[in-house]
């Protein structure tokens, strides 16, 4: 691969003292600090970046001040997410004055969607500005900016880089990149390109390898994860019971891998929740949880958003899911104040929320994104104050129902994968993705335990471990 000079912003004073030999040879180590914004896909991509930087002779440092390379993995979903990146790079400019060899890099959705170079020209103090898929160029670019860093050889496909997993028992596995759906409000198809599905063989190999190394929980990632289409179908087992929905088939295959005890995925699209997909929610290792974005409870709004389903179809899907798996926890995404949304249409969202009895909603105020279909076709005419009012109203409804739902856990036992330990207190998620806290030792970190819930707070259930 050739170095694209346009991606490299000149930083004449980039080289630290003692240039010449790669880091490993000199016994020098350099620090990297990664800041990740946005979704779990970005978190997984940051884990891949770490897997590239470590063999180059770098190690993770806690603060930007200690770093020789700072990498910001950006999100473009809302204007506020991009504003935070602009603010952060401005702050790093001051740091660069004190530390001239500091390299600042920005990757993720901002460079991904910046086809006309406007963002790159606006952002200041950044040495590298590149889309996610170009992370495989990092060894070349970084070692050119700092010859003390050891260049390494990588495959051209960034998904072939195995991520560094911080909690051994838990891993994200990206099965799909990009999106073909073009919801009118959404920047993702522009930032991450069209849908690309990873080979089934490489997904199953990665999960088997994770299981061999002690991983207990897998989260499969894709923009429309349940639209997965295997490019190499010959790797599906002949005894796989599903025929039509290839994501359901994939879930079944993963359920056969010994050692994996919990499987989770995000995010599915309602239109691909067919009968096989709903049946697959009952596979033995599936978490008792699904995150199924709805965005709006009004059919006219859904059409304007290009969601390709109606309110009634979504309600029917939820009913089928609950019939197949009673007690499943359901989360959703909602956008309030989309172009032209009337008070009545907003109330359809409120009534859908109540009808579905969601466990949690990630509610966002509509934020117009340049380049999207909505920005070209519709007027962003719901005022900022009105968006806020609608957001708070839904938030209050959610908090009331979350409190009520959490109370129902008191006295019950839940299984928890412990992902945090501090000062005698363990925390982790239950199979319903409720946060649970209990007294316990460090040896429980990375294991699945049973906890009896004694107390329910807004965002956390508190209990005691049950010893068998
Ligand atoms: N404005 C507000 N929220 C948005 N989302 C996506 N695009 C926008 C936007 N322009 C939300 C949707 C999606 C989640 C990841 O982010 O609810 O499901
Ligand atoms: Fe965006 Fe819609 Fe694709 Fe989700 S399905 S990533 S909201 S375009």
Tab-separated table of C-alpha atoms and ligand atoms in Angstrom:
chain	number	residue	atom	x	y	z
A	1	UNK	CA	0.000	0.000	0.000
A	2	UNK	CA	1.260	3.478	-0.809
A	3	UNK	CA	1.269	6.242	1.733
A	4	UNK	CA	-1.358	8.795	0.777
A	5	UNK	CA	0.473	12.061	1.508
A	6	UNK	CA	-2.781	14.007	1.679
A	7	UNK	CA	-3.670	12.110	4.855
A	8	UNK	CA	-0.472	13.090	6.565
A	9	UNK	CA	-0.555	16.597	7.912
A	10	UNK	CA	2.913	17.975	8.251
A	11	UNK	CA	4.381	18.092	11.724
A	12	UNK	CA	7.977	19.247	11.248
A	13	UNK	CA	8.952	18.810	14.894
A	14	UNK	CA	7.493	15.342	15.302
A	15	UNK	CA	10.651	13.385	15.957
A	16	UNK	CA	11.787	12.807	19.540
A	17	UNK	CA	15.476	12.838	20.343
A	18	UNK	CA	17.522	9.776	19.428
A	19	UNK	CA	15.827	8.897	16.131
A	20	UNK	CA	17.150	6.099	13.984
A	21	UNK	CA	16.554	2.654	15.477
A	22	UNK	CA	13.153	1.115	16.117
A	23	UNK	CA	11.786	1.131	19.665
A	24	UNK	CA	12.392	-2.531	20.445
A	25	UNK	CA	16.063	-2.340	19.469
A	26	UNK	CA	16.748	0.642	21.687
A	27	UNK	CA	14.704	-0.745	24.554
A	28	UNK	CA	12.590	2.426	24.510
A	29	UNK	CA	8.849	2.346	25.035
A	30	UNK	CA	6.370	4.916	23.869
A	31	UNK	CA	2.961	5.618	25.313
A	32	UNK	CA	-0.354	5.681	23.467
A	33	UNK	CA	-3.608	7.064	24.763
A	34	UNK	CA	-6.873	6.230	22.977
A	35	UNK	CA	-10.090	8.188	23.417
A	36	UNK	CA	-13.142	6.389	22.031
A	37	UNK	CA	-16.468	8.064	21.279
A	38	UNK	CA	-19.704	6.430	20.185
A	39	UNK	CA	-20.851	2.880	19.738
A	40	UNK	CA	-19.507	-0.560	20.613
A	41	UNK	CA	-18.254	-0.915	17.044
A	42	UNK	CA	-15.908	2.008	17.725
A	43	UNK	CA	-14.802	0.387	20.993
A	44	UNK	CA	-14.005	-2.802	19.105
A	45	UNK	CA	-12.079	-0.815	16.463
A	46	UNK	CA	-10.065	0.857	19.242
A	47	UNK	CA	-9.180	-2.613	20.557
A	48	UNK	CA	-7.833	-3.368	17.064
A	49	UNK	CA	-5.783	-0.161	17.046
A	50	UNK	CA	-4.256	-1.271	20.368
A	51	UNK	CA	-3.357	-4.615	18.795
A	52	UNK	CA	-1.478	-2.678	16.091
A	53	UNK	CA	0.286	-0.218	18.405
A	54	UNK	CA	1.614	-2.678	21.013
A	55	UNK	CA	3.919	-4.690	18.706
A	56	UNK	CA	5.251	-1.364	17.397
A	57	UNK	CA	6.828	-0.837	20.830
A	58	UNK	CA	4.078	1.157	22.504
A	59	UNK	CA	2.116	0.713	25.697
A	60	UNK	CA	-1.129	2.176	26.957
A	61	UNK	CA	-0.885	5.208	29.285
A	62	UNK	CA	-3.602	6.603	31.521
A	63	UNK	CA	-3.490	10.273	30.550
A	64	UNK	CA	-2.930	12.301	27.356
A	65	UNK	CA	-0.073	14.119	29.146
A	66	UNK	CA	1.957	10.880	29.347
A	67	UNK	CA	1.340	9.915	25.707
A	68	UNK	CA	3.566	10.063	22.621
A	69	UNK	CA	0.627	9.132	20.398
A	70	UNK	CA	-2.965	10.189	21.089
A	71	UNK	CA	-5.647	8.578	18.972
A	72	UNK	CA	-9.234	9.814	18.969
A	73	UNK	CA	-11.773	7.350	17.588
A	74	UNK	CA	-14.585	9.715	16.610
A	75	UNK	CA	-18.374	9.426	16.295
A	76	UNK	CA	-20.532	11.483	13.900
A	77	UNK	CA	-23.995	10.324	14.862
A	78	UNK	CA	-24.907	13.693	16.403
A	79	UNK	CA	-23.360	17.155	16.069
A	80	UNK	CA	-22.506	17.162	19.792
A	81	UNK	CA	-20.276	14.071	19.330
A	82	UNK	CA	-18.232	15.850	16.651
A	83	UNK	CA	-18.069	19.072	18.703
A	84	UNK	CA	-16.410	17.133	21.518
A	85	UNK	CA	-13.688	15.953	19.139
A	86	UNK	CA	-13.058	19.517	17.921
A	87	UNK	CA	-12.827	20.670	21.555
A	88	UNK	CA	-10.460	17.880	22.469
A	89	UNK	CA	-8.052	18.466	19.569
A	90	UNK	CA	-7.965	22.168	20.463
A	91	UNK	CA	-6.860	21.209	23.989
A	92	UNK	CA	-4.203	18.843	22.628
A	93	UNK	CA	-2.687	21.735	20.663
A	94	UNK	CA	-1.534	23.254	23.966
A	95	UNK	CA	-0.027	19.892	24.929
A	96	UNK	CA	1.803	19.728	21.604
A	97	UNK	CA	3.520	23.022	22.405
A	98	UNK	CA	5.008	21.451	25.547
A	99	UNK	CA	5.706	18.132	23.837
A	100	UNK	CA	6.613	18.777	20.169
A	101	UNK	CA	7.005	15.098	19.240
A	102	UNK	CA	3.427	14.269	20.296
A	103	UNK	CA	1.423	12.731	17.434
A	104	UNK	CA	-2.347	13.323	17.398
A	105	UNK	CA	-4.468	11.082	15.164
A	106	UNK	CA	-8.205	11.090	14.467
A	107	UNK	CA	-10.020	8.077	13.027
A	108	UNK	CA	-13.592	6.716	13.021
A	109	UNK	CA	-16.721	8.247	11.535
A	110	UNK	CA	-15.542	11.872	11.157
A	111	UNK	CA	-12.795	11.072	8.619
A	112	UNK	CA	-15.097	8.380	7.198
A	113	UNK	CA	-17.812	10.857	6.209
A	114	UNK	CA	-15.480	13.720	5.277
A	115	UNK	CA	-15.551	13.128	1.506
A	116	UNK	CA	-14.983	16.810	0.640
A	117	UNK	CA	-12.222	17.342	3.223
A	118	UNK	CA	-14.150	20.078	5.079
A	119	UNK	CA	-13.720	18.511	8.521
A	120	UNK	CA	-10.037	17.774	7.933
A	121	UNK	CA	-9.446	21.372	6.890
A	122	UNK	CA	-11.279	22.700	9.952
A	123	UNK	CA	-9.773	20.488	12.622
A	124	UNK	CA	-6.521	21.782	14.097
A	125	UNK	CA	-3.398	20.225	15.548
A	126	UNK	CA	-4.000	16.797	14.002
A	127	UNK	CA	-1.194	14.835	12.291
A	128	UNK	CA	-3.232	11.934	10.929
A	129	UNK	CA	-6.893	11.969	9.885
A	130	UNK	CA	-8.026	8.656	8.427
A	131	UNK	CA	-11.106	6.416	8.147
A	132	UNK	CA	-11.271	3.263	10.278
A	133	UNK	CA	-10.423	0.838	7.486
A	134	UNK	CA	-7.063	2.619	6.979
A	135	UNK	CA	-5.830	1.735	10.505
A	136	UNK	CA	-3.632	-0.912	8.843
A	137	UNK	CA	-1.554	2.013	7.527
A	138	UNK	CA	-0.734	3.163	11.084
A	139	UNK	CA	2.594	1.268	11.338
A	140	UNK	CA	3.829	2.969	8.174
A	141	UNK	CA	2.533	6.439	8.976
A	142	UNK	CA	3.588	6.436	12.644
A	143	UNK	CA	7.059	5.061	11.945
A	144	UNK	CA	7.519	7.767	9.320
A	145	UNK	CA	6.557	10.416	11.863
A	146	UNK	CA	8.639	8.782	14.591
A	147	UNK	CA	11.379	6.410	13.282
A	148	UNK	CA	11.826	5.014	16.823
A	149	UNK	CA	8.579	3.143	16.340
A	150	UNK	CA	8.914	-0.322	14.875
A	151	UNK	CA	6.958	-0.802	11.619
A	152	UNK	CA	5.057	-4.094	11.394
A	153	UNK	CA	3.430	-5.941	8.486
A	154	UNK	CA	-0.343	-6.210	8.412
A	155	UNK	CA	-2.966	-7.701	6.149
A	156	UNK	CA	-4.842	-5.028	4.104
A	157	UNK	CA	-8.201	-5.945	5.717
A	158	UNK	CA	-8.476	-4.246	9.108
A	159	UNK	CA	-10.965	-6.855	10.352
A	160	UNK	CA	-8.164	-9.423	10.217
A	161	UNK	CA	-6.428	-7.608	13.099
A	162	UNK	CA	-7.343	-9.463	16.314
A	163	UNK	CA	-8.521	-6.957	18.930
A	164	UNK	CA	-6.981	-6.692	22.418
A	165	UNK	CA	-9.690	-7.669	24.886
A	166	UNK	CA	-9.445	-5.982	28.273
A	167	UNK	CA	-11.796	-8.302	30.134
A	168	UNK	CA	-10.727	-11.788	29.031
A	169	UNK	CA	-14.178	-13.193	29.684
A	170	UNK	CA	-15.956	-10.748	27.377
A	171	UNK	CA	-15.390	-9.883	23.721
A	172	UNK	CA	-16.963	-7.911	20.891
A	173	UNK	CA	-16.870	-9.609	17.520
A	174	UNK	CA	-17.602	-7.440	14.483
A	175	UNK	CA	-19.445	-9.473	11.844
A	176	UNK	CA	-20.457	-6.674	9.495
A	177	UNK	CA	-19.327	-3.201	8.528
A	178	UNK	CA	-21.276	-0.310	6.990
A	179	UNK	CA	-24.979	-0.127	6.190
A	180	UNK	CA	-27.145	-0.094	3.021
A	181	UNK	CA	-30.296	1.025	4.699
A	182	UNK	CA	-30.055	4.844	4.424
A	183	UNK	CA	-32.429	5.851	7.190
A	184	UNK	CA	-32.893	9.488	6.207
A	185	UNK	CA	-31.490	10.938	9.473
A	186	UNK	CA	-28.422	8.722	9.640
A	187	UNK	CA	-24.826	9.441	8.729
A	188	UNK	CA	-23.569	5.855	9.132
A	189	UNK	CA	-23.842	4.721	5.467
A	190	UNK	CA	-21.761	7.796	4.535
A	191	UNK	CA	-19.256	7.430	7.376
A	192	UNK	CA	-18.784	3.666	7.240
A	193	UNK	CA	-19.764	2.863	3.656
A	194	UNK	CA	-22.099	0.191	2.352
A	195	UNK	CA	-22.723	-3.108	4.125
A	196	UNK	CA	-19.908	-5.617	4.042
A	197	UNK	CA	-20.252	-9.017	5.717
A	198	UNK	CA	-17.309	-10.795	7.238
A	199	UNK	CA	-16.573	-14.376	6.268
A	200	UNK	CA	-18.366	-16.955	8.391
A	201	UNK	CA	-15.181	-18.952	8.751
A	202	UNK	CA	-13.213	-16.020	10.162
A	203	UNK	CA	-16.035	-15.203	12.619
A	204	UNK	CA	-16.274	-18.796	13.868
A	205	UNK	CA	-12.460	-19.092	14.061
A	206	UNK	CA	-12.298	-15.897	16.133
A	207	UNK	CA	-15.048	-17.083	18.511
A	208	UNK	CA	-13.410	-20.531	18.907
A	209	UNK	CA	-10.082	-18.882	19.637
A	210	UNK	CA	-11.722	-16.567	22.192
A	211	UNK	CA	-13.424	-19.559	23.847
A	212	UNK	CA	-10.063	-21.399	24.000
A	213	UNK	CA	-8.631	-18.384	25.823
A	214	UNK	CA	-11.336	-18.255	28.490
A	215	UNK	CA	-13.921	-15.971	26.908
A	216	UNK	CA	-17.439	-16.576	28.244
A	217	UNK	CA	-19.485	-13.841	26.582
A	218	UNK	CA	-19.595	-12.746	22.946
A	219	UNK	CA	-21.297	-9.628	21.607
A	220	UNK	CA	-21.778	-9.764	17.841
A	221	UNK	CA	-21.629	-6.325	16.234
A	222	UNK	CA	-23.098	-4.962	13.015
A	223	UNK	CA	-25.174	-1.931	11.958
A	224	UNK	CA	-28.015	-4.289	10.945
A	225	UNK	CA	-26.603	-7.354	12.591
A	226	UNK	CA	-29.609	-9.559	11.749
A	227	UNK	CA	-29.146	-8.855	8.042
A	228	UNK	CA	-25.866	-10.806	8.122
A	229	UNK	CA	-25.303	-12.717	4.874
A	230	UNK	CA	-22.422	-15.200	4.937
A	231	UNK	CA	-20.109	-14.850	1.940
A	232	UNK	CA	-18.956	-18.457	2.553
A	233	UNK	CA	-22.146	-20.393	3.316
A	234	UNK	CA	-20.347	-23.748	2.978
A	235	UNK	CA	-19.153	-23.304	6.586
A	236	UNK	CA	-22.688	-23.609	7.996
A	237	UNK	CA	-23.160	-27.087	9.501
A	238	UNK	CA	-25.553	-29.406	7.651
A	239	UNK	CA	-27.487	-29.931	10.910
A	240	UNK	CA	-28.146	-26.188	11.369
A	241	UNK	CA	-31.939	-26.007	11.945
A	242	UNK	CA	-32.442	-22.586	10.359
A	243	UNK	CA	-32.712	-22.095	6.590
A	244	UNK	CA	-33.655	-18.546	5.707
A	245	UNK	CA	-32.193	-16.101	8.184
A	246	UNK	CA	-28.399	-16.358	8.070
A	247	UNK	CA	-27.961	-14.420	11.283
A	248	UNK	CA	-30.137	-16.964	13.100
A	249	UNK	CA	-27.941	-19.632	11.477
A	250	UNK	CA	-24.817	-17.872	12.759
A	251	UNK	CA	-26.258	-17.666	16.279
A	252	UNK	CA	-26.914	-21.402	16.198
A	253	UNK	CA	-23.310	-22.105	15.093
A	254	UNK	CA	-21.947	-19.924	17.912
A	255	UNK	CA	-24.190	-21.726	20.379
A	256	UNK	CA	-22.366	-24.959	19.471
A	257	UNK	CA	-18.956	-23.581	20.503
A	258	UNK	CA	-17.944	-25.042	23.820
A	259	UNK	CA	-17.026	-22.528	26.500
A	260	UNK	CA	-19.172	-19.638	25.240
A	261	UNK	CA	-21.885	-19.216	27.843
A	262	UNK	CA	-23.512	-15.929	26.871
A	263	UNK	CA	-24.258	-14.563	23.406
A	264	UNK	CA	-25.528	-11.085	22.721
A	265	UNK	CA	-25.773	-8.918	19.598
A	266	UNK	CA	-26.356	-5.321	18.611
A	267	UNK	CA	-28.129	-3.838	16.763
A	268	UNK	CA	-30.847	-5.706	14.869
A	269	UNK	CA	-33.403	-4.036	12.571
A	270	UNK	CA	-37.111	-4.770	13.136
A	271	UNK	CA	-37.728	-5.717	9.489
A	272	UNK	CA	-35.373	-8.707	9.721
A	273	UNK	CA	-36.966	-10.103	12.908
A	274	UNK	CA	-38.554	-13.014	11.074
A	275	UNK	CA	-39.775	-16.219	12.742
A	276	UNK	CA	-36.356	-17.930	12.595
A	277	UNK	CA	-34.665	-14.892	14.126
A	278	UNK	CA	-37.220	-14.744	16.925
A	279	UNK	CA	-36.848	-18.482	17.501
A	280	UNK	CA	-33.060	-18.051	17.762
A	281	UNK	CA	-33.628	-15.808	20.809
A	282	UNK	CA	-34.440	-19.004	22.706
A	283	UNK	CA	-31.080	-20.680	21.944
A	284	UNK	CA	-29.495	-21.755	25.258
A	285	UNK	CA	-26.721	-19.153	25.440
A	286	UNK	CA	-28.727	-16.133	24.254
A	287	UNK	CA	-28.907	-13.367	26.823
A	288	UNK	CA	-32.410	-12.684	28.121
A	289	UNK	CA	-32.242	-9.309	26.399
A	290	UNK	CA	-32.693	-7.688	23.004
A	291	UNK	CA	-32.027	-4.141	21.842
A	292	UNK	CA	-34.455	-3.401	19.010
A	293	UNK	CA	-34.400	0.236	17.822
A	294	UNK	CA	-37.809	1.689	16.909
A	295	UNK	CA	-36.943	5.419	16.470
A	296	UNK	CA	-40.614	6.542	16.412
A	297	UNK	CA	-44.061	5.203	17.276
A	298	UNK	CA	-45.777	6.985	14.384
A	299	UNK	CA	-46.043	5.304	10.988
A	300	UNK	CA	-45.812	8.556	8.954
A	301	UNK	CA	-42.614	9.504	10.837
A	302	UNK	CA	-41.222	6.012	10.327
A	303	UNK	CA	-41.835	6.348	6.608
A	304	UNK	CA	-40.140	9.749	6.535
A	305	UNK	CA	-37.213	8.157	8.361
A	306	UNK	CA	-37.163	5.347	5.735
A	307	UNK	CA	-37.427	2.672	8.406
A	308	UNK	CA	-39.516	0.443	6.097
A	309	UNK	CA	-41.979	-0.737	8.742
A	310	UNK	CA	-45.071	0.636	10.439
A	311	UNK	CA	-45.955	1.116	14.098
A	312	UNK	CA	-48.273	-1.917	13.880
A	313	UNK	CA	-45.556	-4.159	12.427
A	314	UNK	CA	-43.164	-3.196	15.222
A	315	UNK	CA	-45.823	-3.898	17.870
A	316	UNK	CA	-46.511	-7.277	16.295
A	317	UNK	CA	-42.798	-8.140	16.366
A	318	UNK	CA	-42.562	-7.256	20.071
A	319	UNK	CA	-45.626	-9.379	20.777
A	320	UNK	CA	-44.063	-12.356	18.955
A	321	UNK	CA	-40.775	-11.928	20.845
A	322	UNK	CA	-42.551	-11.851	24.202
A	323	UNK	CA	-44.628	-14.882	23.251
A	324	UNK	CA	-41.470	-16.856	22.381
A	325	UNK	CA	-39.392	-15.657	25.307
A	326	UNK	CA	-41.537	-14.334	28.167
A	327	UNK	CA	-39.572	-12.206	30.597
A	328	UNK	CA	-37.056	-11.002	28.004
A	329	UNK	CA	-35.759	-7.474	28.669
A	330	UNK	CA	-36.189	-5.141	25.683
A	331	UNK	CA	-34.282	-1.939	24.981
A	332	UNK	CA	-34.849	0.524	22.145
A	333	UNK	CA	-33.563	3.673	20.450
A	334	UNK	CA	-35.864	6.654	19.925
A	335	UNK	CA	-35.352	9.960	18.139
A	336	UNK	CA	-37.543	12.869	19.242
A	337	UNK	CA	-38.151	16.032	17.222
A	338	UNK	CA	-37.427	14.595	13.790
A	339	UNK	CA	-38.357	16.936	10.903
A	340	UNK	CA	-42.033	17.907	11.047
A	341	UNK	CA	-42.849	15.730	14.077
A	342	UNK	CA	-46.137	17.033	15.517
A	343	UNK	CA	-47.235	16.797	19.137
A	344	UNK	CA	-49.672	14.046	18.138
A	345	UNK	CA	-46.979	12.070	16.365
A	346	UNK	CA	-44.720	12.400	19.388
A	347	UNK	CA	-47.559	11.067	21.555
A	348	UNK	CA	-47.680	7.995	19.315
A	349	UNK	CA	-44.074	7.369	20.375
A	350	UNK	CA	-45.037	7.809	24.038
A	351	UNK	CA	-47.935	5.364	23.700
A	352	UNK	CA	-45.744	2.855	21.827
A	353	UNK	CA	-43.159	3.120	24.620
A	354	UNK	CA	-45.838	2.349	27.222
A	355	UNK	CA	-47.385	-0.412	25.164
A	356	UNK	CA	-44.042	-2.189	24.593
A	357	UNK	CA	-43.088	-1.707	28.251
A	358	UNK	CA	-39.410	-1.280	27.326
A	359	UNK	CA	-36.723	-1.808	29.941
A	360	UNK	CA	-34.669	1.105	28.673
A	361	UNK	CA	-34.623	3.595	25.832
A	362	UNK	CA	-31.634	5.432	24.411
A	363	UNK	CA	-33.510	8.569	23.441
A	364	UNK	CA	-31.877	11.217	21.257
A	365	UNK	CA	-32.941	14.672	20.144
A	366	UNK	CA	-32.824	14.780	16.348
A	367	UNK	CA	-29.561	16.339	15.184
A	368	UNK	CA	-29.326	17.250	11.510
A	369	UNK	CA	-26.234	15.770	9.844
A	370	UNK	CA	-24.925	17.274	6.635
A	371	UNK	CA	-24.936	14.882	3.699
A	372	UNK	CA	-27.862	12.784	4.991
A	373	UNK	CA	-31.103	12.446	3.021
A	374	UNK	CA	-33.073	14.256	5.751
A	375	UNK	CA	-30.715	17.238	5.572
A	376	UNK	CA	-31.368	17.424	1.819
A	377	UNK	CA	-35.111	16.712	1.790
A	378	UNK	CA	-36.662	18.006	5.024
A	379	UNK	CA	-36.609	21.040	7.281
A	380	UNK	CA	-35.266	20.570	10.831
A	381	UNK	CA	-38.238	22.542	12.141
A	382	UNK	CA	-38.833	21.299	15.698
A	383	UNK	CA	-37.250	23.900	17.972
A	384	UNK	CA	-34.392	23.024	20.324
A	385	UNK	CA	-36.632	23.765	23.343
A	386	UNK	CA	-39.407	21.532	22.028
A	387	UNK	CA	-36.928	18.669	21.369
A	388	UNK	CA	-35.700	19.048	24.950
A	389	UNK	CA	-39.236	19.020	26.330
A	390	UNK	CA	-40.110	15.831	24.411
A	391	UNK	CA	-36.822	14.225	25.461
A	392	UNK	CA	-37.443	14.947	29.181
A	393	UNK	CA	-41.019	13.707	28.955
A	394	UNK	CA	-39.932	10.346	27.521
A	395	UNK	CA	-37.007	10.176	29.929
A	396	UNK	CA	-39.381	10.555	32.913
A	397	UNK	CA	-41.662	7.838	31.575
A	398	UNK	CA	-38.632	5.597	31.097
A	399	UNK	CA	-37.297	6.270	34.602
A	400	UNK	CA	-40.689	5.483	36.168
A	401	UNK	CA	-40.992	2.195	34.306
A	402	UNK	CA	-37.328	1.283	34.908
A	403	UNK	CA	-37.854	1.782	38.659
A	404	UNK	CA	-40.997	-0.348	38.571
A	405	UNK	CA	-39.321	-3.080	36.520
A	406	UNK	CA	-36.226	-3.124	38.740
A	407	UNK	CA	-38.381	-3.576	41.855
A	408	UNK	CA	-39.655	-6.841	40.372
A	409	UNK	CA	-36.124	-8.292	40.661
A	410	UNK	CA	-36.081	-8.046	44.466
A	411	UNK	CA	-35.871	-11.546	45.927
A	412	UNK	CA	-34.930	-13.083	42.590
A	413	UNK	CA	-31.614	-14.646	41.558
A	414	UNK	CA	-29.828	-13.344	38.465
A	415	UNK	CA	-26.646	-14.582	36.797
A	416	UNK	CA	-23.922	-11.948	36.559
A	417	UNK	CA	-20.701	-11.809	34.558
A	418	UNK	CA	-18.333	-9.900	36.843
A	419	UNK	CA	-16.508	-7.234	34.796
A	420	UNK	CA	-15.414	-4.862	37.573
A	421	UNK	CA	-13.813	-5.352	40.965
A	422	UNK	CA	-12.853	-2.577	43.381
A	423	UNK	CA	-12.401	-2.520	47.163
A	424	UNK	CA	-14.375	-5.684	47.884
A	425	UNK	CA	-17.222	-4.796	45.539
A	426	UNK	CA	-18.006	-6.649	42.316
A	427	UNK	CA	-20.148	-5.397	39.439
A	428	UNK	CA	-21.400	-6.883	36.216
A	429	UNK	CA	-24.376	-7.292	33.912
A	430	UNK	CA	-27.152	-9.795	34.386
A	431	UNK	CA	-28.540	-11.785	31.484
A	432	UNK	CA	-31.181	-9.026	31.194
A	433	UNK	CA	-28.366	-6.447	30.924
A	434	UNK	CA	-29.206	-4.952	34.301
A	435	UNK	CA	-26.227	-3.615	36.191
A	436	UNK	CA	-25.724	-5.615	39.417
A	437	UNK	CA	-23.494	-4.871	42.413
A	438	UNK	CA	-22.565	-7.161	45.323
A	439	UNK	CA	-19.829	-7.749	47.923
A	440	UNK	CA	-17.213	-10.184	46.639
A	441	UNK	CA	-13.542	-10.958	46.121
A	442	UNK	CA	-11.192	-10.214	43.248
A	443	UNK	CA	-11.147	-13.902	42.268
A	444	UNK	CA	-14.706	-13.478	40.968
A	445	UNK	CA	-13.557	-11.072	38.247
A	446	UNK	CA	-14.284	-12.616	34.827
A	447	UNK	CA	-16.586	-15.339	36.172
A	448	UNK	CA	-20.349	-15.831	36.032
A	449	UNK	CA	-22.015	-15.987	39.449
A	450	UNK	CA	-25.531	-16.079	40.876
A	451	UNK	CA	-26.684	-13.041	42.837
A	452	UNK	CA	-29.861	-12.695	44.890
A	453	UNK	CA	-31.238	-9.165	44.542
A	454	UNK	CA	-32.006	-7.350	47.812
A	455	UNK	CA	-32.398	-3.761	46.692
A	456	UNK	CA	-33.286	-2.017	43.419
A	457	UNK	CA	-31.987	1.442	42.601
A	458	UNK	CA	-32.559	3.430	39.414
A	459	UNK	CA	-29.554	2.161	37.452
A	460	UNK	CA	-28.292	-0.669	39.636
A	461	UNK	CA	-29.553	-3.772	41.424
A	462	UNK	CA	-27.817	-4.586	44.709
A	463	UNK	CA	-27.620	-8.116	46.100
A	464	UNK	CA	-25.652	-10.940	47.664
A	465	UNK	CA	-23.815	-13.710	45.935
A	466	UNK	CA	-25.473	-17.115	46.206
A	467	UNK	CA	-23.013	-19.907	47.051
A	468	UNK	CA	-23.968	-23.329	45.688
B	1	LIG	N1	-29.970	12.501	15.348
B	1	LIG	C1	-30.306	11.924	16.529
B	1	LIG	N2	-30.143	10.622	16.777
B	1	LIG	C2	-29.636	9.857	15.802
B	1	LIG	N3	-29.358	8.541	15.745
B	1	LIG	C3	-28.829	8.262	14.534
B	1	LIG	N4	-28.764	9.385	13.793
B	1	LIG	C4	-29.262	10.394	14.550
B	1	LIG	C5	-29.459	11.772	14.343
B	1	LIG	N5	-29.146	12.354	13.192
B	1	LIG	C6	-29.627	7.601	16.843
B	1	LIG	C7	-30.640	6.508	16.412
B	1	LIG	C8	-29.768	5.301	16.278
B	1	LIG	C9	-28.700	5.557	17.324
B	1	LIG	C10	-27.434	4.793	17.145
B	1	LIG	O1	-28.424	6.929	17.197
B	1	LIG	O2	-31.587	6.342	17.458
B	1	LIG	O3	-30.438	4.078	16.513
B	2	LIG	FE1	-28.178	4.200	10.352
B	2	LIG	FE2	-30.526	3.137	9.650
B	2	LIG	FE3	-28.222	1.898	8.972
B	2	LIG	FE4	-28.986	1.934	11.551
B	2	LIG	S1	-30.092	0.964	9.845
B	2	LIG	S2	-26.917	2.389	10.757
B	2	LIG	S3	-29.974	3.956	11.718
B	2	LIG	S4	-28.920	3.898	8.237
